[in-house]
Amino acid sequence: MNKKSSLMSRLAGAPYIVWAALFIIVPLCMVAYYAFTDSNGVFTLNNLSDIGKYADTFILSIWLGLLATVICLVVAYPLAYIMAQKGPEKQSSMTMLIMLPMWMNFLLRTYSWMTILEDNGLLTTALNFIVDNINNLMGAELSPVHLINTRGAVVVGMVYNFLPYMILPIYTVMLKTDRSLVEAAQDLGGNKLDVFRNVTIPLSVPGIVSGFTMVFVPSVSTFYISQKLGGTGTILIGDIIETQFQTANNFHLGASLSFVLMILIFICLAVMNRFSDDDGGVII
Amino acid sequence: MKKTTFGSKLYTALVFLFLYAPIAVLIIFSFNSGKSTSVFEGFSLYWYKELFNDAATLTAFKNSMIVAVISSIIATVMGTTAATAIYGYKNKLFKSSIMTVTNIPMMNPEIVTGVSMMLLFVFIGSIFGKTGTLGFVTLIIAHVTFELPYVILNVLPKLRQTDPHLAEAAQDLGCTPAQAFFKVVLPAIMPGIISGLMMAFTLSVDDFIISYFVSGTSSQTLPIRIFSMTKRRVTPDMYALSTLIFLAILVLLIVSNIISARGDKKLSKKTKGGGK
């Protein structure tokens, strides 16, 4: 009796397997194919050796991406901890409030930061008002604040856009943490700090790892945030890839840049996953 | 004790201020009577009227909806059958390699996914000597592809929670395997299917990066339209649009929260009644 059903269920997987092969595996092979050929379809390593020119861009992207990820972690961890202590009603409404901005169009959210950080925008005006007052009152010579088109603005944009991806996985893991472990640690004489350092943090590592990848990957590969908030001074690897495909029409260089970016990110993910014995399967 | 509560409240408030300040700016300036997105000149609904007169934006919105509905339905049906099949596979290596492939679109940077699919479509087009292969079909294929893992990962846990003996019992009682699936397994995993469907739909509506690479000129979605608008100086009609989207999502989330809260109550009643 079971033979028939198992055959059927096996066949049920076939459309997906074909789909995944065609539209996940083959496209990645296409990236490799374009990366290693020239416009006549002949094998070449020129595209890859051209990447040397963009080493600085790669380094800047990784640096800003890491910075944004670490800031996200520092901001998100206490909030996730606070949330996990609350009652179920409050938890679900807070989760909703954190997810809500994510469903807003990401382009418009980023654009809105342009309004805030502009030279005559809200935040800059407020900060310059303070700076002026300090200068007047104390005779200091602080220069006026300039926020837009700086690297800092790009990092703010990254943190803003991807912060929920850090909060939610950490919070989910903390919720699943066995309360009795914390209690046991307290019973054994640990003070609050001890318990936090030796029980809460180690147990939340899978959430941290998952949040880290979910923030780091889109930050490193972004192009819109850097275009809008970074001006011409902050060109990231995503910007260069986008240019190759949308305006410069150099698919081969674009493909080789994407290829290297992909490999770099998979290496980062592999390293990150070594820190957690979980398979990183925390889904929000 | 009281001090720490105050501190944590303040901290929470600050983070939420950070999360919502830009959205507040969007909403406030959507009511601006002037053209500026940084100087508020007075209250008006002018930009909302303007929005509904903008044919290109409305077409883009329609395209977004078409793509989201079609792609999320395909992804949900295919993903659910795939999840049941994957759940049933006995071969561990086969199972884990399928899961690895499934995770690729989630782990890979979106720009790489978009570029890789664009290259595939362009390559296929070049084989047949055609240019301009990018359009609705490629857009839907790409959306289905990046939605599938989310559907599968929403359905799989529900399958694990479902007692496998239930389907067997149904078959012992005379159901065919197909009947057992539709009458017993499917209702049990329905919450996972629905959350997968909703996730697929919202991801599709929201997606910019992948769509940007695989759509043609005739198949502009809303995010792509917004992108081309933000290349120039943005007028507040985009803000009006995002205010409306924000309200729609707010209502959707509240409704779905109420539904799921009711479902939880029912479930807890059932389990209480049934005992153990």
Coordinates of C-alpha atoms in Angstrom, one line a residue, chain B:
Chain B
M1 CA 14.5 47.1 39.3
K2 CA 12.4 50.1 38.4
K3 CA 15.4 51.8 37.0
T4 CA 16.2 49.0 34.5
T5 CA 12.6 49.0 33.3
F6 CA 12.8 52.7 32.6
G7 CA 16.1 52.2 30.8
S8 CA 14.7 49.4 28.7
K9 CA 11.6 51.4 27.8
L10 CA 13.7 54.4 26.8
Y11 CA 15.9 52.1 24.7
T12 CA 12.9 50.5 23.0
A13 CA 11.4 53.9 22.3
L14 CA 14.7 55.2 20.7
V15 CA 15.0 52.2 18.4
F16 CA 11.4 52.5 17.3
L17 CA 12.0 56.3 16.8
F18 CA 14.9 55.4 14.5
L19 CA 12.7 52.8 12.6
Y20 CA 9.7 55.1 12.2
A21 CA 11.2 58.6 11.7
P22 CA 11.8 58.1 7.9
I23 CA 8.3 56.7 7.5
A24 CA 6.8 59.6 9.5
V25 CA 8.7 62.0 7.2
L26 CA 7.3 60.2 4.1
I27 CA 3.7 60.4 5.5
I28 CA 4.0 64.1 6.5
F29 CA 5.4 65.2 3.2
S30 CA 2.8 63.3 1.2
F31 CA 0.4 66.0 2.5
N32 CA 2.7 68.9 1.5
S33 CA 1.0 71.4 -0.7
G34 CA 4.4 72.5 -2.2
K35 CA 6.6 70.5 -4.5
S36 CA 9.4 70.1 -2.0
T37 CA 10.2 67.0 0.0
S38 CA 12.0 68.9 2.7
V39 CA 10.1 72.1 3.3
F40 CA 6.5 71.7 4.5
E41 CA 4.4 74.5 3.0
G42 CA 0.9 73.5 3.9
F43 CA -1.6 70.7 4.1
S44 CA -3.2 69.4 0.9
L45 CA -4.3 66.3 -0.8
Y46 CA -2.9 67.5 -4.2
W47 CA -0.3 64.7 -4.5
Y48 CA -2.9 62.0 -3.9
K49 CA -4.9 63.4 -6.8
E50 CA -1.8 63.6 -8.9
L51 CA -0.9 60.0 -8.1
F52 CA -4.2 58.8 -9.4
N53 CA -3.8 60.7 -12.6
D54 CA -0.3 59.3 -13.2
A55 CA -1.0 56.5 -15.8
A56 CA 2.5 55.1 -15.7
T57 CA 2.5 54.6 -11.9
L58 CA -0.9 53.0 -12.1
T59 CA 0.2 50.6 -14.8
A60 CA 3.2 49.7 -12.8
F61 CA 1.0 49.0 -9.8
K62 CA -1.2 46.8 -11.9
N63 CA 1.9 44.9 -13.3
S64 CA 3.2 44.4 -9.7
M65 CA -0.1 42.9 -8.7
I66 CA -0.4 40.6 -11.7
V67 CA 3.2 39.4 -11.2
A68 CA 2.7 39.0 -7.4
V69 CA -0.6 37.0 -7.7
I70 CA 0.6 34.7 -10.5
S71 CA 4.0 34.1 -9.1
S72 CA 2.9 33.5 -5.5
I73 CA 0.3 31.1 -6.5
I74 CA 2.7 29.1 -8.7
A75 CA 5.3 29.2 -5.9
T76 CA 2.9 28.1 -3.3
V77 CA 1.5 25.1 -5.2
M78 CA 4.9 24.0 -6.4
G79 CA 6.6 24.7 -3.0
T80 CA 4.0 22.8 -1.1
T81 CA 4.2 19.7 -3.3
A82 CA 8.0 20.0 -3.2
A83 CA 8.0 20.2 0.6
T84 CA 5.8 17.1 1.0
A85 CA 8.0 15.3 -1.4
I86 CA 11.2 16.4 0.3
Y87 CA 9.8 15.5 3.7
G88 CA 9.2 12.0 2.4
Y89 CA 12.6 11.4 0.9
K90 CA 14.5 8.7 2.8
N91 CA 17.9 9.3 1.2
K92 CA 19.7 11.7 3.5
L93 CA 22.3 12.9 1.0
F94 CA 19.7 13.6 -1.7
K95 CA 17.5 15.4 0.8
S96 CA 20.3 17.6 2.1
S97 CA 21.5 18.5 -1.3
I98 CA 18.0 19.6 -2.3
M99 CA 17.8 21.7 0.8
T100 CA 21.2 23.3 0.0
V101 CA 20.1 24.2 -3.5
T102 CA 16.8 25.5 -2.0
N103 CA 18.8 27.8 0.3
I104 CA 20.9 29.3 -2.5
P105 CA 18.4 32.0 -3.5
M106 CA 18.1 33.1 0.1
M107 CA 21.8 33.1 0.8
N108 CA 23.0 34.5 -2.5
P109 CA 23.1 38.3 -2.7
E110 CA 20.0 39.4 -4.6
I111 CA 22.1 41.3 -7.2
V112 CA 23.8 38.0 -8.1
T113 CA 20.5 36.1 -8.3
G114 CA 19.1 38.9 -10.6
V115 CA 22.2 39.0 -12.7
S116 CA 22.5 35.2 -13.1
M117 CA 18.9 34.9 -14.2
M118 CA 19.3 37.9 -16.6
L119 CA 22.3 36.1 -18.2
L120 CA 20.3 32.9 -18.6
F121 CA 17.4 34.7 -20.3
V122 CA 19.7 36.7 -22.5
F123 CA 21.7 33.6 -23.4
I124 CA 18.6 31.7 -24.3
G125 CA 17.4 34.6 -26.3
S126 CA 20.7 34.8 -28.2
I127 CA 20.4 31.1 -29.1
F128 CA 17.2 31.8 -30.8
G129 CA 18.5 35.0 -32.3
K130 CA 16.1 37.2 -30.4
T131 CA 16.7 40.3 -28.4
G132 CA 14.3 41.7 -25.8
T133 CA 13.6 38.3 -24.2
L134 CA 13.0 40.1 -20.9
G135 CA 9.4 40.7 -20.0
F136 CA 6.5 39.4 -18.0
V137 CA 7.4 35.7 -18.4
T138 CA 11.0 36.1 -17.2
L139 CA 9.8 38.4 -14.4
I140 CA 7.3 35.7 -13.2
I141 CA 9.9 32.9 -13.5
A142 CA 12.4 34.9 -11.4
H143 CA 9.8 35.8 -8.8
V144 CA 8.7 32.2 -8.5
T145 CA 12.3 31.1 -8.1
F146 CA 13.1 33.5 -5.2
E147 CA 9.7 32.8 -3.5
L148 CA 10.0 29.0 -3.6
P149 CA 12.4 28.6 -0.7
Y150 CA 10.2 30.7 1.6
V151 CA 7.2 28.6 0.8
I152 CA 9.1 25.4 1.4
L153 CA 10.6 26.6 4.6
N154 CA 7.2 27.6 5.9
V155 CA 5.6 24.3 5.0
L156 CA 8.3 21.9 6.1
P157 CA 8.1 22.6 9.8
K158 CA 4.3 22.1 9.7
L159 CA 4.8 18.7 8.1
R160 CA 7.2 17.8 10.8
Q161 CA 4.7 18.7 13.4
T162 CA 2.0 16.7 11.8
D163 CA 1.6 13.1 13.1
P164 CA 2.5 10.8 10.2
H165 CA 0.1 8.2 11.7
L166 CA -2.8 10.4 10.8
A167 CA -2.4 9.9 7.1
E168 CA -1.8 6.2 7.6
A169 CA -5.0 6.0 9.7
A170 CA -6.9 7.7 7.0
Q171 CA -5.6 5.2 4.5
D172 CA -6.5 2.3 6.8
L173 CA -10.0 3.7 7.0
G174 CA -10.3 3.5 3.2
C175 CA -8.9 6.7 1.8
T176 CA -6.7 6.5 -1.2
P177 CA -3.2 8.1 -0.7
A178 CA -4.4 11.2 -2.6
Q179 CA -7.5 11.5 -0.5
A180 CA -5.5 11.0 2.7
F181 CA -3.3 13.9 1.6
F182 CA -6.1 16.3 0.7
K183 CA -8.3 15.4 3.7
V184 CA -5.8 15.0 6.4
V185 CA -2.3 16.3 5.7
L186 CA -3.3 19.4 3.7
P187 CA -5.6 20.9 6.4
A188 CA -2.9 20.2 9.0
I189 CA -0.2 22.1 7.1
M190 CA -2.6 24.8 5.9
P191 CA -1.2 27.5 8.3
G192 CA 2.2 27.0 6.9
I193 CA 0.9 27.2 3.3
I194 CA -0.9 30.4 4.0
S195 CA 2.0 32.1 5.7
G196 CA 4.2 30.9 2.8
L197 CA 1.7 32.4 0.3
M198 CA 1.6 35.7 2.1
M199 CA 5.3 35.9 2.4
A200 CA 5.7 35.0 -1.3
F201 CA 3.2 37.7 -2.2
T202 CA 4.7 40.5 -0.1
L203 CA 8.3 39.6 -1.2
S204 CA 7.1 39.7 -4.8
V205 CA 5.4 43.1 -4.4
D206 CA 8.5 44.5 -2.6
D207 CA 11.2 43.1 -4.8
F208 CA 13.3 45.6 -6.6
I209 CA 16.8 44.3 -7.2
I210 CA 15.9 41.0 -9.0
S211 CA 13.1 42.5 -11.0
Y212 CA 15.4 45.3 -12.0
F213 CA 17.6 42.9 -13.9
V214 CA 15.0 40.6 -15.4
S215 CA 12.1 42.9 -16.5
G216 CA 11.7 44.5 -19.8
T217 CA 10.5 47.9 -20.7
S218 CA 6.9 46.7 -21.0
S219 CA 6.8 44.9 -17.7
Q220 CA 7.8 47.7 -15.2
T221 CA 6.7 46.9 -11.7
L222 CA 6.0 49.4 -9.1
P223 CA 9.5 49.3 -7.4
I224 CA 11.1 49.7 -10.8
R225 CA 8.9 52.7 -11.5
I226 CA 9.8 54.2 -8.2
F227 CA 13.5 53.6 -9.0
S228 CA 13.2 55.5 -12.2
M229 CA 11.3 58.3 -10.5
T230 CA 13.9 58.6 -7.7
K231 CA 16.6 59.1 -10.3
R232 CA 15.2 62.5 -10.8
R233 CA 14.1 64.8 -8.0
V234 CA 11.2 63.0 -6.3
T235 CA 7.9 64.8 -6.0
P236 CA 5.6 64.0 -3.1
D237 CA 3.3 61.8 -5.2
M238 CA 5.7 59.0 -4.5
Y239 CA 5.3 59.7 -0.8
A240 CA 1.5 59.6 -1.2
L241 CA 1.9 56.3 -2.9
S242 CA 4.0 54.9 -0.1
T243 CA 1.6 56.2 2.5
L244 CA -1.2 54.3 0.9
I245 CA 1.0 51.2 0.7
F246 CA 1.9 51.6 4.4
L247 CA -1.8 51.8 5.4
A248 CA -2.7 48.8 3.2
I249 CA 0.1 46.7 4.9
L250 CA -0.9 47.9 8.3
V251 CA -4.5 46.8 7.8
L252 CA -3.3 43.5 6.3
L253 CA -1.0 42.8 9.2
I254 CA -3.6 43.6 11.8
V255 CA -6.2 41.4 10.1
S256 CA -3.8 38.5 9.8
N257 CA -2.7 38.9 13.4
I258 CA -6.3 38.8 14.5
I259 CA -7.0 35.7 12.4
S260 CA -3.9 33.9 13.7
A261 CA -4.7 34.9 17.3
R262 CA -8.1 33.3 16.8
G263 CA -6.5 30.2 15.3
D264 CA -4.2 29.9 18.4
K265 CA -7.2 30.2 20.7
K266 CA -9.1 27.5 18.9
L267 CA -6.0 25.4 18.9
S268 CA -5.4 25.8 22.6
K269 CA -9.0 25.0 23.3
K270 CA -8.8 21.9 21.2
T271 CA -5.6 20.6 22.8
K272 CA -7.0 21.5 26.3
G273 CA -10.2 19.6 25.5
G274 CA -8.4 16.6 24.1
G275 CA -6.0 16.3 27.0
K276 CA -3.1 14.0 26.6

